[in-house]
XYZ file of C-alpha atoms in Angstrom:
710
model
C -81.306 -44.477 56.756
C -79.614 -46.202 53.755
C -76.839 -48.556 53.425
C -75.382 -49.627 50.022
C -72.262 -51.227 48.824
C -70.895 -47.921 47.567
C -72.446 -45.302 49.725
C -74.542 -44.764 52.771
C -76.635 -42.105 54.565
C -76.020 -41.108 58.188
C -77.997 -38.795 60.450
C -76.036 -35.882 61.710
C -78.621 -34.509 64.110
C -80.641 -31.535 63.696
C -82.234 -32.825 60.511
C -78.724 -32.805 58.744
C -77.729 -36.008 56.841
C -74.382 -37.086 55.615
C -74.189 -38.765 52.067
C -70.872 -40.715 52.336
C -69.054 -42.493 49.462
C -67.687 -45.632 50.931
C -67.109 -48.429 48.462
C -66.898 -51.661 50.291
C -63.842 -53.942 49.857
C -62.147 -51.328 47.775
C -59.413 -48.768 48.446
C -60.998 -46.014 46.337
C -64.426 -44.654 45.268
C -65.394 -44.666 41.798
C -68.476 -43.899 39.702
C -69.810 -46.999 37.984
C -73.376 -48.208 37.310
C -73.626 -49.643 40.962
C -72.670 -46.273 42.380
C -75.062 -44.320 40.144
C -77.880 -46.794 41.151
C -77.236 -46.342 44.719
C -76.807 -42.567 44.663
C -80.275 -42.483 42.937
C -81.823 -44.569 45.593
C -80.228 -42.570 48.298
C -81.319 -39.357 46.806
C -84.954 -40.888 46.721
C -84.625 -41.394 50.492
C -83.615 -37.849 51.144
C -86.311 -36.521 48.701
C -88.935 -38.205 50.965
C -87.635 -36.620 54.219
C -90.139 -33.760 55.136
C -87.874 -32.345 57.866
C -84.630 -32.567 55.950
C -82.614 -29.219 56.460
C -79.200 -29.937 54.634
C -77.020 -32.673 53.210
C -73.223 -33.118 53.589
C -71.427 -35.080 50.818
C -68.198 -36.841 51.880
C -65.964 -39.675 51.436
C -64.713 -42.424 53.839
C -61.699 -43.175 51.673
C -58.475 -41.366 51.274
C -59.701 -39.840 48.134
C -63.342 -38.435 47.468
C -64.000 -40.203 44.117
C -61.350 -40.856 41.588
C -63.357 -40.947 38.467
C -65.600 -43.533 36.439
C -65.070 -47.034 36.132
C -63.442 -46.918 32.664
C -63.896 -50.604 32.050
C -67.570 -50.046 31.656
C -66.783 -47.631 28.742
C -65.898 -50.191 26.061
C -69.399 -51.743 26.134
C -71.011 -48.416 26.543
C -69.223 -46.632 23.733
C -69.939 -49.536 21.432
C -73.715 -48.930 21.555
C -75.722 -46.915 19.016
C -75.332 -43.216 19.481
C -79.037 -42.693 20.402
C -78.894 -45.630 22.930
C -75.647 -44.215 24.502
C -77.391 -40.730 24.719
C -80.267 -42.090 26.605
C -78.126 -44.033 29.085
C -75.916 -40.939 29.480
C -78.948 -38.798 30.144
C -80.275 -41.167 32.781
C -76.940 -41.005 34.696
C -76.691 -37.247 34.263
C -80.185 -36.809 35.809
C -79.048 -38.511 38.854
C -76.614 -35.739 39.388
C -79.313 -33.199 38.627
C -81.535 -34.815 41.371
C -78.762 -34.043 43.744
C -78.538 -30.407 42.621
C -82.220 -29.897 42.988
C -82.711 -31.243 46.552
C -84.746 -28.479 48.273
C -82.097 -27.960 50.915
C -78.378 -26.601 50.967
C -75.852 -29.339 49.915
C -72.173 -28.926 51.056
C -69.408 -31.246 49.626
C -66.231 -32.141 51.616
C -63.567 -32.925 49.226
C -60.324 -34.771 50.314
C -57.661 -36.570 48.174
C -58.747 -36.655 44.416
C -61.989 -35.599 42.958
C -61.585 -36.258 39.313
C -63.962 -36.741 36.371
C -67.251 -37.886 37.758
C -66.000 -37.313 41.234
C -65.621 -33.647 40.605
C -68.847 -33.639 38.575
C -70.954 -34.753 41.720
C -69.068 -31.930 43.564
C -70.167 -29.343 41.095
C -73.736 -30.489 41.523
C -73.524 -29.413 45.221
C -74.146 -25.820 46.418
C -70.876 -25.383 48.256
C -67.429 -27.201 48.148
C -64.952 -27.213 50.934
C -61.507 -28.610 49.918
C -58.615 -30.117 51.838
C -55.436 -28.242 51.244
C -53.635 -31.276 49.964
C -56.468 -32.350 47.555
C -56.883 -32.006 43.896
C -59.947 -31.531 41.476
C -60.077 -31.801 37.837
C -61.722 -33.066 34.640
C -59.073 -35.413 32.897
C -61.677 -36.972 30.378
C -59.870 -35.529 27.479
C -57.194 -38.094 27.942
C -59.743 -40.586 27.110
C -60.857 -38.838 23.915
C -64.111 -37.471 25.546
C -65.279 -34.662 27.846
C -67.230 -34.513 30.959
C -70.793 -35.966 30.392
C -72.453 -35.907 33.791
C -73.206 -32.261 33.963
C -69.664 -31.099 34.113
C -69.626 -29.236 30.735
C -72.792 -27.364 31.827
C -72.143 -26.607 35.621
C -68.193 -25.863 35.422
C -68.395 -22.780 33.218
C -71.337 -21.430 35.272
C -69.087 -21.839 38.283
C -65.464 -20.562 37.095
C -66.285 -18.860 33.685
C -65.903 -19.987 30.291
C -62.090 -19.364 29.802
C -61.204 -21.397 32.896
C -63.586 -24.093 31.914
C -62.270 -24.393 28.524
C -58.646 -24.619 29.833
C -59.315 -27.187 32.453
C -61.250 -29.323 30.001
C -58.948 -29.278 27.144
C -55.749 -29.590 29.282
C -57.068 -32.464 31.412
C -54.695 -31.268 34.163
C -55.621 -31.781 37.926
C -55.769 -28.602 39.715
C -54.393 -28.065 43.261
C -56.293 -26.376 46.117
C -54.799 -22.994 45.468
C -55.694 -23.039 41.760
C -59.151 -24.369 42.529
C -59.839 -21.721 45.016
C -58.526 -18.955 42.958
C -60.738 -20.117 40.120
C -63.807 -20.216 42.177
C -64.226 -23.824 41.834
C -64.378 -24.274 45.675
C -65.576 -22.045 48.366
C -62.934 -22.736 51.112
C -59.693 -24.591 51.552
C -58.834 -25.985 55.015
C -56.374 -28.495 56.562
C -57.518 -31.949 55.963
C -57.865 -32.574 59.648
C -60.345 -29.769 59.808
C -62.297 -30.671 56.552
C -65.147 -32.535 58.236
C -65.857 -30.004 60.909
C -65.394 -27.043 58.486
C -67.751 -28.497 55.918
C -70.440 -29.403 58.777
C -70.037 -25.801 60.200
C -70.658 -24.305 56.794
C -73.682 -26.560 56.248
C -75.208 -25.683 59.564
C -74.978 -21.963 58.878
C -76.580 -22.505 55.419
C -79.495 -24.544 57.058
C -79.992 -21.768 59.655
C -80.443 -19.295 56.761
C -77.257 -17.377 57.429
C -76.266 -17.365 53.679
C -78.578 -17.032 50.652
C -77.896 -20.502 49.064
C -81.064 -20.264 47.076
C -80.164 -17.240 45.293
C -76.588 -18.557 44.592
C -78.144 -21.674 43.078
C -80.473 -19.694 40.850
C -77.468 -17.636 39.506
C -75.825 -20.814 38.255
C -78.916 -21.782 36.297
C -78.246 -18.948 33.758
C -75.645 -18.402 31.166
C -71.912 -17.399 31.280
C -69.547 -15.131 29.602
C -67.203 -16.492 26.859
C -66.157 -13.466 24.709
C -64.737 -13.736 21.081
C -61.047 -13.337 21.957
C -61.186 -15.837 24.755
C -63.071 -18.269 22.467
C -60.550 -17.955 19.761
C -57.743 -18.644 22.143
C -59.548 -21.655 23.580
C -60.112 -23.049 20.128
C -56.466 -22.725 19.220
C -55.271 -24.079 22.623
C -57.540 -27.245 21.977
C -56.298 -27.813 18.461
C -52.488 -27.386 19.631
C -53.079 -29.543 22.699
C -54.886 -32.475 21.071
C -54.787 -32.181 17.257
C -55.857 -35.738 16.828
C -58.562 -35.810 19.535
C -61.882 -34.389 18.296
C -63.321 -34.091 21.751
C -61.039 -31.062 22.620
C -62.236 -28.620 19.974
C -65.780 -30.193 20.371
C -65.726 -29.315 24.021
C -64.846 -25.618 23.325
C -67.688 -25.516 20.875
C -69.963 -26.951 23.147
C -69.098 -24.138 25.450
C -69.741 -21.628 22.659
C -73.129 -23.009 21.783
C -74.385 -23.066 25.526
C -72.956 -19.875 26.947
C -76.129 -17.907 26.303
C -78.590 -20.606 27.277
C -79.647 -21.684 30.705
C -78.430 -24.802 32.788
C -81.158 -27.113 31.589
C -80.465 -26.201 27.770
C -76.738 -26.791 28.422
C -77.398 -30.202 30.153
C -79.260 -31.331 26.999
C -76.751 -30.122 24.704
C -74.039 -31.698 26.728
C -75.669 -34.983 26.692
C -76.107 -35.134 22.870
C -72.506 -33.952 22.404
C -71.153 -36.375 24.756
C -72.940 -39.319 23.116
C -71.463 -38.104 19.616
C -67.864 -37.671 20.846
C -67.871 -41.095 22.417
C -68.355 -42.600 18.995
C -64.918 -41.273 17.583
C -61.905 -43.225 16.909
C -59.850 -41.349 19.351
C -62.282 -42.032 22.179
C -62.349 -45.866 21.514
C -58.529 -45.944 21.068
C -57.819 -44.020 24.220
C -60.239 -45.754 26.404
C -58.718 -49.068 25.146
C -55.261 -47.826 26.010
C -56.215 -47.161 29.596
C -57.521 -50.665 29.779
C -54.350 -51.966 28.110
C -52.307 -50.034 30.655
C -54.120 -51.711 33.439
C -53.614 -55.073 31.946
C -49.867 -54.556 31.796
C -49.678 -53.395 35.196
C -51.336 -56.477 36.449
C -49.125 -58.680 34.294
C -46.007 -56.962 35.842
C -47.310 -57.905 39.344
C -47.355 -61.503 38.158
C -43.832 -61.306 36.928
C -42.735 -59.977 40.302
C -44.356 -62.942 41.955
C -42.947 -65.479 39.648
C -39.338 -64.131 39.353
C -36.460 -63.458 41.614
C -36.006 -59.781 43.058
C -33.128 -57.893 42.074
C -31.170 -56.238 44.722
C -27.741 -55.806 43.007
C -27.276 -55.243 39.248
C -24.323 -54.995 37.042
C -23.792 -53.658 33.548
C -21.295 -54.814 31.147
C -20.089 -52.054 28.576
C -20.221 -48.378 29.662
C -20.479 -45.307 27.382
C -23.759 -43.523 26.875
C -25.927 -46.678 26.756
C -24.345 -48.499 29.638
C -24.407 -45.331 31.711
C -28.055 -44.802 30.837
C -28.899 -48.369 32.128
C -26.977 -48.178 35.178
C -28.391 -44.707 35.964
C -31.903 -46.006 35.346
C -31.428 -48.925 37.726
C -29.642 -46.913 40.457
C -32.261 -44.005 40.301
C -34.909 -46.636 41.339
C -32.895 -47.872 44.138
C -31.117 -50.876 42.551
C -27.223 -50.200 42.829
C -25.261 -51.121 39.730
C -21.805 -52.042 38.850
C -20.635 -50.769 35.562
C -17.791 -52.531 33.945
C -15.779 -51.739 30.704
C -12.271 -52.680 29.509
C -11.449 -49.017 28.762
C -11.214 -46.118 31.259
C -12.510 -43.500 28.823
C -15.685 -45.577 28.171
C -16.284 -45.804 32.023
C -15.806 -42.065 32.331
C -18.250 -41.488 29.633
C -20.690 -43.775 31.435
C -20.507 -41.846 34.724
C -20.480 -38.562 33.054
C -23.786 -39.617 31.319
C -25.355 -40.605 34.789
C -24.112 -37.368 36.285
C -25.594 -35.280 33.607
C -29.011 -37.049 33.908
C -28.842 -36.431 37.744
C -27.805 -32.745 37.215
C -30.917 -32.246 35.058
C -33.105 -33.550 37.730
C -31.548 -31.382 40.376
C -31.616 -28.295 38.102
C -35.163 -29.020 37.351
C -36.149 -29.100 41.040
C -37.226 -32.889 40.804
C -34.402 -34.420 42.963
C -32.513 -32.760 45.935
C -28.673 -32.634 45.551
C -28.075 -35.134 48.315
C -30.286 -37.645 46.715
C -28.531 -37.196 43.338
C -25.148 -37.648 45.152
C -26.246 -40.876 46.619
C -27.646 -42.278 43.330
C -24.427 -41.470 41.699
C -22.410 -43.074 44.385
C -24.503 -46.261 43.857
C -23.115 -46.601 40.378
C -19.644 -48.379 40.858
C -17.402 -48.023 37.714
C -14.876 -50.857 37.449
C -12.304 -52.281 35.072
C -12.588 -55.793 36.707
C -15.220 -58.362 37.608
C -14.867 -57.673 41.431
C -18.387 -57.889 43.065
C -20.082 -59.623 39.928
C -20.617 -62.632 42.131
C -23.007 -60.514 44.219
C -25.062 -59.457 41.268
C -28.656 -60.751 40.819
C -28.620 -59.541 37.190
C -26.025 -58.670 34.618
C -27.097 -56.591 31.682
C -24.656 -56.937 28.835
C -24.497 -53.825 26.646
C -21.399 -54.171 24.492
C -21.037 -53.594 20.803
C -23.644 -55.161 18.638
C -21.460 -57.955 17.169
C -22.444 -61.606 17.813
C -18.845 -62.822 18.359
C -18.117 -60.093 20.701
C -21.323 -60.650 22.697
C -20.767 -64.442 22.909
C -17.322 -63.925 24.117
C -18.170 -61.546 26.878
C -21.143 -63.385 27.978
C -19.226 -66.549 28.289
C -16.660 -64.930 30.170
C -19.025 -63.236 32.755
C -21.040 -66.455 33.223
C -17.980 -68.004 34.914
C -17.648 -65.124 37.279
C -21.236 -65.048 38.525
C -23.448 -67.252 40.666
C -25.473 -70.087 39.324
C -28.584 -68.126 39.865
C -27.445 -64.910 38.239
C -29.518 -63.925 35.193
C -27.789 -62.753 32.127
C -29.439 -60.430 29.785
C -28.202 -59.086 26.448
C -29.308 -55.562 25.512
C -29.480 -56.154 21.716
C -31.856 -54.775 19.221
C -31.570 -57.466 16.581
C -29.103 -60.278 17.382
C -30.582 -63.804 17.967
C -30.819 -64.750 21.565
C -30.661 -68.374 20.630
C -27.440 -68.061 18.758
C -25.935 -66.015 21.674
C -27.133 -68.620 24.195
C -24.945 -71.413 22.278
C -21.967 -69.883 24.005
C -23.318 -70.494 27.537
C -23.278 -73.223 29.989
C -26.552 -72.109 31.485
C -28.817 -70.885 28.683
C -31.988 -71.182 30.911
C -30.502 -68.213 32.882
C -30.094 -66.048 29.611
C -32.561 -63.656 28.109
C -32.607 -60.590 25.794
C -33.398 -57.213 27.371
C -33.897 -54.642 24.700
C -33.881 -50.957 25.931
C -35.021 -48.205 23.562
C -32.958 -45.071 23.110
C -32.536 -42.928 25.101
C -32.797 -45.486 28.011
C -33.820 -43.053 30.699
C -36.688 -41.546 28.685
C -38.179 -44.497 26.426
C -40.638 -46.511 28.728
C -40.450 -49.737 26.816
C -38.136 -52.835 27.377
C -38.584 -55.867 25.110
C -37.821 -58.944 27.237
C -36.922 -61.623 24.576
C -37.363 -65.230 25.425
C -34.828 -67.533 23.848
C -35.753 -71.284 23.164
C -34.024 -72.410 26.439
C -34.846 -69.462 28.612
C -36.630 -70.440 31.772
C -39.908 -68.905 32.813
C -38.278 -67.756 36.012
C -35.545 -65.957 34.112
C -38.096 -64.239 31.904
C -40.118 -63.056 35.047
C -36.952 -61.976 36.822
C -35.910 -59.691 34.059
C -39.446 -58.402 33.227
C -39.741 -57.618 37.030
C -36.228 -55.814 37.077
C -37.563 -53.804 34.091
C -40.698 -52.704 36.058
C -38.633 -51.996 39.108
C -36.600 -49.550 36.755
C -39.786 -47.847 35.979
C -40.140 -49.473 32.594
C -42.902 -51.457 30.764
C -41.838 -54.895 29.865
C -43.341 -56.755 27.009
C -42.165 -60.379 26.529
C -41.541 -61.523 23.038
C -40.338 -64.316 21.094
C -36.763 -64.426 19.510
C -37.009 -63.658 15.839
C -35.333 -61.126 13.373
C -36.234 -57.760 14.807
C -38.127 -59.233 17.588
C -41.402 -57.249 17.876
C -41.126 -53.613 17.485
C -38.239 -53.164 15.065
C -39.866 -55.910 12.888
C -43.096 -54.091 12.689
C -41.359 -50.759 12.286
C -39.325 -52.234 9.309
C -42.682 -53.092 7.658
C -43.625 -49.434 8.087
C -40.176 -48.160 6.685
C -40.529 -50.390 3.634
C -43.817 -49.048 2.936
C -42.372 -45.656 2.885
C -39.484 -46.501 0.757
C -41.705 -48.183 -1.943
C -43.668 -44.800 -1.887
C -40.614 -42.947 -2.586
C -39.455 -45.390 -5.352
C -42.855 -44.947 -6.931
C -42.419 -41.171 -7.013
C -44.169 -39.870 -3.998
C -42.820 -36.525 -2.359
C -41.301 -37.521 1.000
C -42.310 -34.067 2.531
C -45.969 -34.897 1.582
C -45.552 -38.283 3.196
C -44.298 -36.828 6.361
C -47.128 -34.334 6.487
C -49.685 -36.994 5.876
C -48.342 -39.386 8.597
C -47.839 -36.613 11.107
C -51.493 -35.480 10.498
C -52.465 -39.078 11.129
C -50.892 -38.906 14.546
C -47.318 -39.955 14.187
C -44.827 -37.722 16.176
C -42.640 -37.557 13.143
C -43.029 -38.580 9.423
C -40.993 -41.568 8.161
C -38.463 -39.367 6.351
C -37.780 -37.312 9.439
C -37.473 -40.580 11.506
C -34.735 -41.780 9.188
C -32.942 -38.642 9.758
C -33.249 -38.949 13.510
C -32.172 -42.667 13.617
C -29.256 -42.147 11.145
C -29.232 -43.379 7.500
C -26.270 -45.643 8.092
C -27.944 -47.384 11.141
C -31.304 -47.645 9.423
C -29.695 -49.217 6.381
C -27.981 -52.050 8.596
C -31.489 -52.467 10.432
C -33.480 -52.732 7.146
C -30.870 -55.193 5.504
C -30.590 -57.273 8.557
C -34.424 -57.519 9.353
C -35.778 -57.818 5.965
C -33.141 -60.571 5.148
C -35.079 -62.630 7.885
C -38.230 -62.406 5.944
C -36.899 -62.372 2.603
C -39.880 -63.434 0.634
C -41.948 -60.439 1.537
C -39.567 -57.815 2.909
C -36.327 -57.492 0.796
C -36.804 -54.586 -1.474
C -36.420 -55.433 -5.025
C -35.187 -52.002 -5.911
C -32.680 -49.413 -5.132
C -34.137 -47.522 -2.102
C -33.799 -43.990 -0.760
C -31.931 -44.905 2.487
C -29.217 -46.710 0.534
C -29.068 -43.590 -1.862
C -28.568 -41.275 1.111
C -25.824 -43.278 2.639
C -24.011 -43.513 -0.615
C -24.168 -39.709 -1.037
C -22.939 -39.170 2.551
C -26.250 -37.898 3.854
C -26.583 -39.597 7.152
C -29.305 -37.389 8.637
C -29.006 -35.360 11.908
C -25.574 -36.968 12.808
C -23.852 -35.078 9.966
C -26.716 -32.381 9.351
C -27.663 -33.768 5.962
C -30.520 -36.275 5.146
C -33.879 -35.933 3.707
C -33.663 -32.511 5.373
C -30.776 -30.364 6.337
C -30.044 -29.361 9.930
C -28.715 -26.450 11.984
C -28.518 -26.112 15.800
C -30.583 -23.648 17.659
C -29.112 -21.735 20.750
C -29.664 -24.691 22.965
C -27.874 -26.975 20.534
C -30.925 -28.799 19.359
C -31.311 -29.758 15.524
C -33.572 -27.621 13.615
C -35.023 -29.170 10.400
C -35.362 -27.253 7.071
C -36.103 -28.248 3.364
C -33.210 -29.294 1.071
C -34.058 -28.834 -2.569
C -31.145 -30.907 -3.612
C -32.835 -34.057 -2.100
C -35.779 -34.064 -4.540
C -33.214 -33.985 -7.510
C -31.154 -36.745 -5.877
C -34.304 -38.966 -5.284
C -35.184 -38.692 -9.053
C -32.385 -41.366 -9.627
C -34.379 -43.946 -7.967
C -37.869 -42.989 -9.118
C -38.254 -44.566 -12.682
C -42.090 -43.775 -12.719
C -41.411 -40.032 -12.251
C -43.326 -38.097 -9.565
C -47.106 -38.815 -9.846
C -49.593 -37.348 -7.486
C -50.835 -39.407 -4.569
C -53.850 -38.672 -2.512
C -53.328 -38.202 1.374
C -55.428 -41.421 1.991
C -52.928 -43.398 -0.428
C -50.024 -42.021 1.341
C -51.194 -43.045 4.788
C -52.633 -46.488 3.517
C -49.426 -47.377 1.748
C -47.245 -46.764 5.007
C -49.872 -48.087 7.495
C -50.939 -51.236 5.703
C -47.513 -53.008 5.959
C -47.390 -51.925 9.570
C -50.684 -53.364 10.438
C -50.088 -56.656 8.472
C -46.763 -57.220 10.147
C -48.350 -56.605 13.576
C -50.948 -59.150 12.671
C -48.340 -61.706 11.623
C -46.656 -61.180 15.023
C -49.870 -61.966 16.835
C -50.632 -65.025 14.559
C -47.035 -66.304 15.078
C -47.152 -65.793 18.853
C -44.281 -63.244 18.919
C -46.107 -61.573 21.728
C -48.972 -63.079 23.598
C -51.763 -60.575 22.913
C -53.023 -57.727 20.821
C -52.717 -55.605 24.027
C -48.879 -56.287 24.211
C -48.235 -55.564 20.570
C -50.137 -52.376 20.453
C -48.571 -50.968 23.778
C -45.213 -51.991 22.501
C -45.560 -49.868 19.449
C -47.026 -46.884 21.360
C -44.254 -46.848 24.022
C -41.451 -48.004 21.667
C -41.951 -46.047 18.457
C -44.650 -43.427 19.239
C -47.478 -45.079 17.378
C -50.224 -42.645 17.406
C -51.999 -42.864 20.736
C -55.177 -41.565 19.211
C -55.396 -44.620 16.874
C -54.649 -47.060 19.648
C -52.005 -49.477 17.913
C -52.034 -51.286 14.910
C -54.375 -54.106 15.953
C -56.833 -51.438 17.431
C -56.658 -49.599 14.146
C -57.318 -52.790 12.241
C -60.461 -53.200 14.414
C -61.532 -49.709 13.802
C -61.279 -50.247 9.941
C -63.088 -53.436 10.259
C -61.857 -56.897 9.105
C -63.703 -56.689 5.775
C -62.614 -53.140 4.973
C -58.914 -53.927 5.956
C -58.990 -56.940 3.631
C -60.372 -54.814 0.820
C -57.580 -52.091 1.414
C -55.011 -54.860 1.116
C -56.372 -56.226 -2.077
C -56.346 -52.665 -3.476
C -52.526 -52.583 -3.008
C -51.865 -56.196 -3.577
C -49.902 -55.516 -6.864
C -47.295 -53.667 -4.922
C -46.029 -57.159 -3.543
C -46.093 -59.382 -0.573
C -45.646 -56.559 1.853
C -49.345 -55.898 1.212
C -50.609 -59.265 1.159
C -53.143 -60.231 3.820
C -52.615 -63.462 5.968
C -55.004 -66.276 5.855
C -56.111 -65.444 9.402
C -57.097 -61.995 8.103
C -59.262 -63.444 5.343
C -60.916 -65.772 8.133
C -61.733 -62.846 10.322
C -63.045 -60.818 7.337
C -65.470 -63.695 6.741
C -66.463 -64.037 10.452
C -66.345 -60.488 11.461
C -63.987 -61.396 14.294
C -62.015 -58.481 15.893
C -58.555 -58.489 17.728
C -60.099 -56.955 20.731
C -63.142 -58.689 22.224
């Protein structure tokens, strides 16, 4: 009847036809331009069948349709809004053609039906769902909302309140929730899905159920009362304060509730085209692509490196215990050595606490937790280190101590064992000078807290072999982390760029800005916490050391030429959360978590280092003066080859320090501003010093219009 590369039509007898999604050569079905084109062709075939009595929509894969091909979005969203609207309208009309077939249409949903996959199911008259399947509209995670009829059809099926919740949360819904909401008509065992859906179709075709009347009911409006609407708007803003699509989706529901389906589809089309032009949509789509890039790169590391079956950690305590736990939890047993029994006890206790949380939260059975803890072997000796594929050194951040420990362990492991130093700042090249096999040595910078933070910087020294880099990157991936390979330089990648960010903040305070206003401006921009609050969390003494060490490595542009706020705080015993006093003061809530409060004394204290008084700053100026040094330093890292690509730099910032996802990373932000506009902002603040001076490469891009993302 019809055979395409993504779907086909098959006669089921009795003038019934199955439209089956079955993408050739792929494990999953997805909606891309090819699928939409073939669906349109298949529907044309069905429309020409005079004796057609019913259509069954199904999938030959383990999942129904997992969503759209997001790789097509970057080109699509870059088009003018009117052109994008026209393109989207033509796609949506294919789904409308399915919904208007003059016969009943039943959809059999297995596995996942997400995004466009769920939207095609919504265009059908009835939906039968496997009991282990899930449906949903996760588009908000890409900074958009459904645009193929989902915003029009979903509320007419489940009501305005449920539709608003599903769209703004982006969560997948299990079979029980979908049935309760009315999104599906029947839930059955997966083995019975095909037969059950076909039986329903036969009964509809025989006229046993009034499917035409049901279809007409869904072409009207839906209820969305004032109280529900107010809550939906509040939830949208709370869930996604930097993503305009969330509130816009609720407003779209508000504006289309009283109209008919046709009017709602037209409004959806225009709203979708507008929301796809927002910064958040461009950034979040790029982040999805970036994530796929890093996953593919991780597979390459796994092929190029040696597998890690046994690991060892030098140095226990909270850091060593966190590393050993993270390794063991992913099935790689770990020796954990220290020179002091109390440190070993602390490391084991840290792992045990982490496992207890998993058990208490219902995420891990007790027997599995016990097995993981048993695979962490504390020791005061080097017994068993000769069997380790990887040794991670996590002792005190002191060059001489690290060199001594690494040289010692190198003599006790095999010639193929990879040694990795968990350091946040010390030179890998200098550490390697103490080793006989520097080609087997690499940096492995975990971010705190180790079990939570997803990023690991893999620092290549000047003599580190490619195989060693790949082995540690692969080990990091096996631990559930995202590895980013970087060059050895002061601060490596993330801390170097973050230092530029902090110095921009400190110069603002020196020039008289209110630190609370700075925090508010940067949090509104999308940072999880403002720079003053961040210093309190890090600890002033720690931050002072990092600023001094990293800035000295780039002295001509980074060393502050003035007394700055972090130094002042340390001198006055205000270390942040660790002693309850920093930019803010802290007390503990009933669960022992620090609660921030304003401290009027700080403003008086800061006046000592604010020779210009306290002038007013616009919100734009507060953001620019912190963000510009961040962006410029990220650009320098790309130009100097500290990381291989804009993707890796941006993802390291997002995963390592919580750079705003809705902005997409420093280099994506630079592209959003545009090379000429970025240069103009740099020139506006050039009088503040080298931290704001653009690179020659930035000037060249401004002249040519080149972007960091092609």
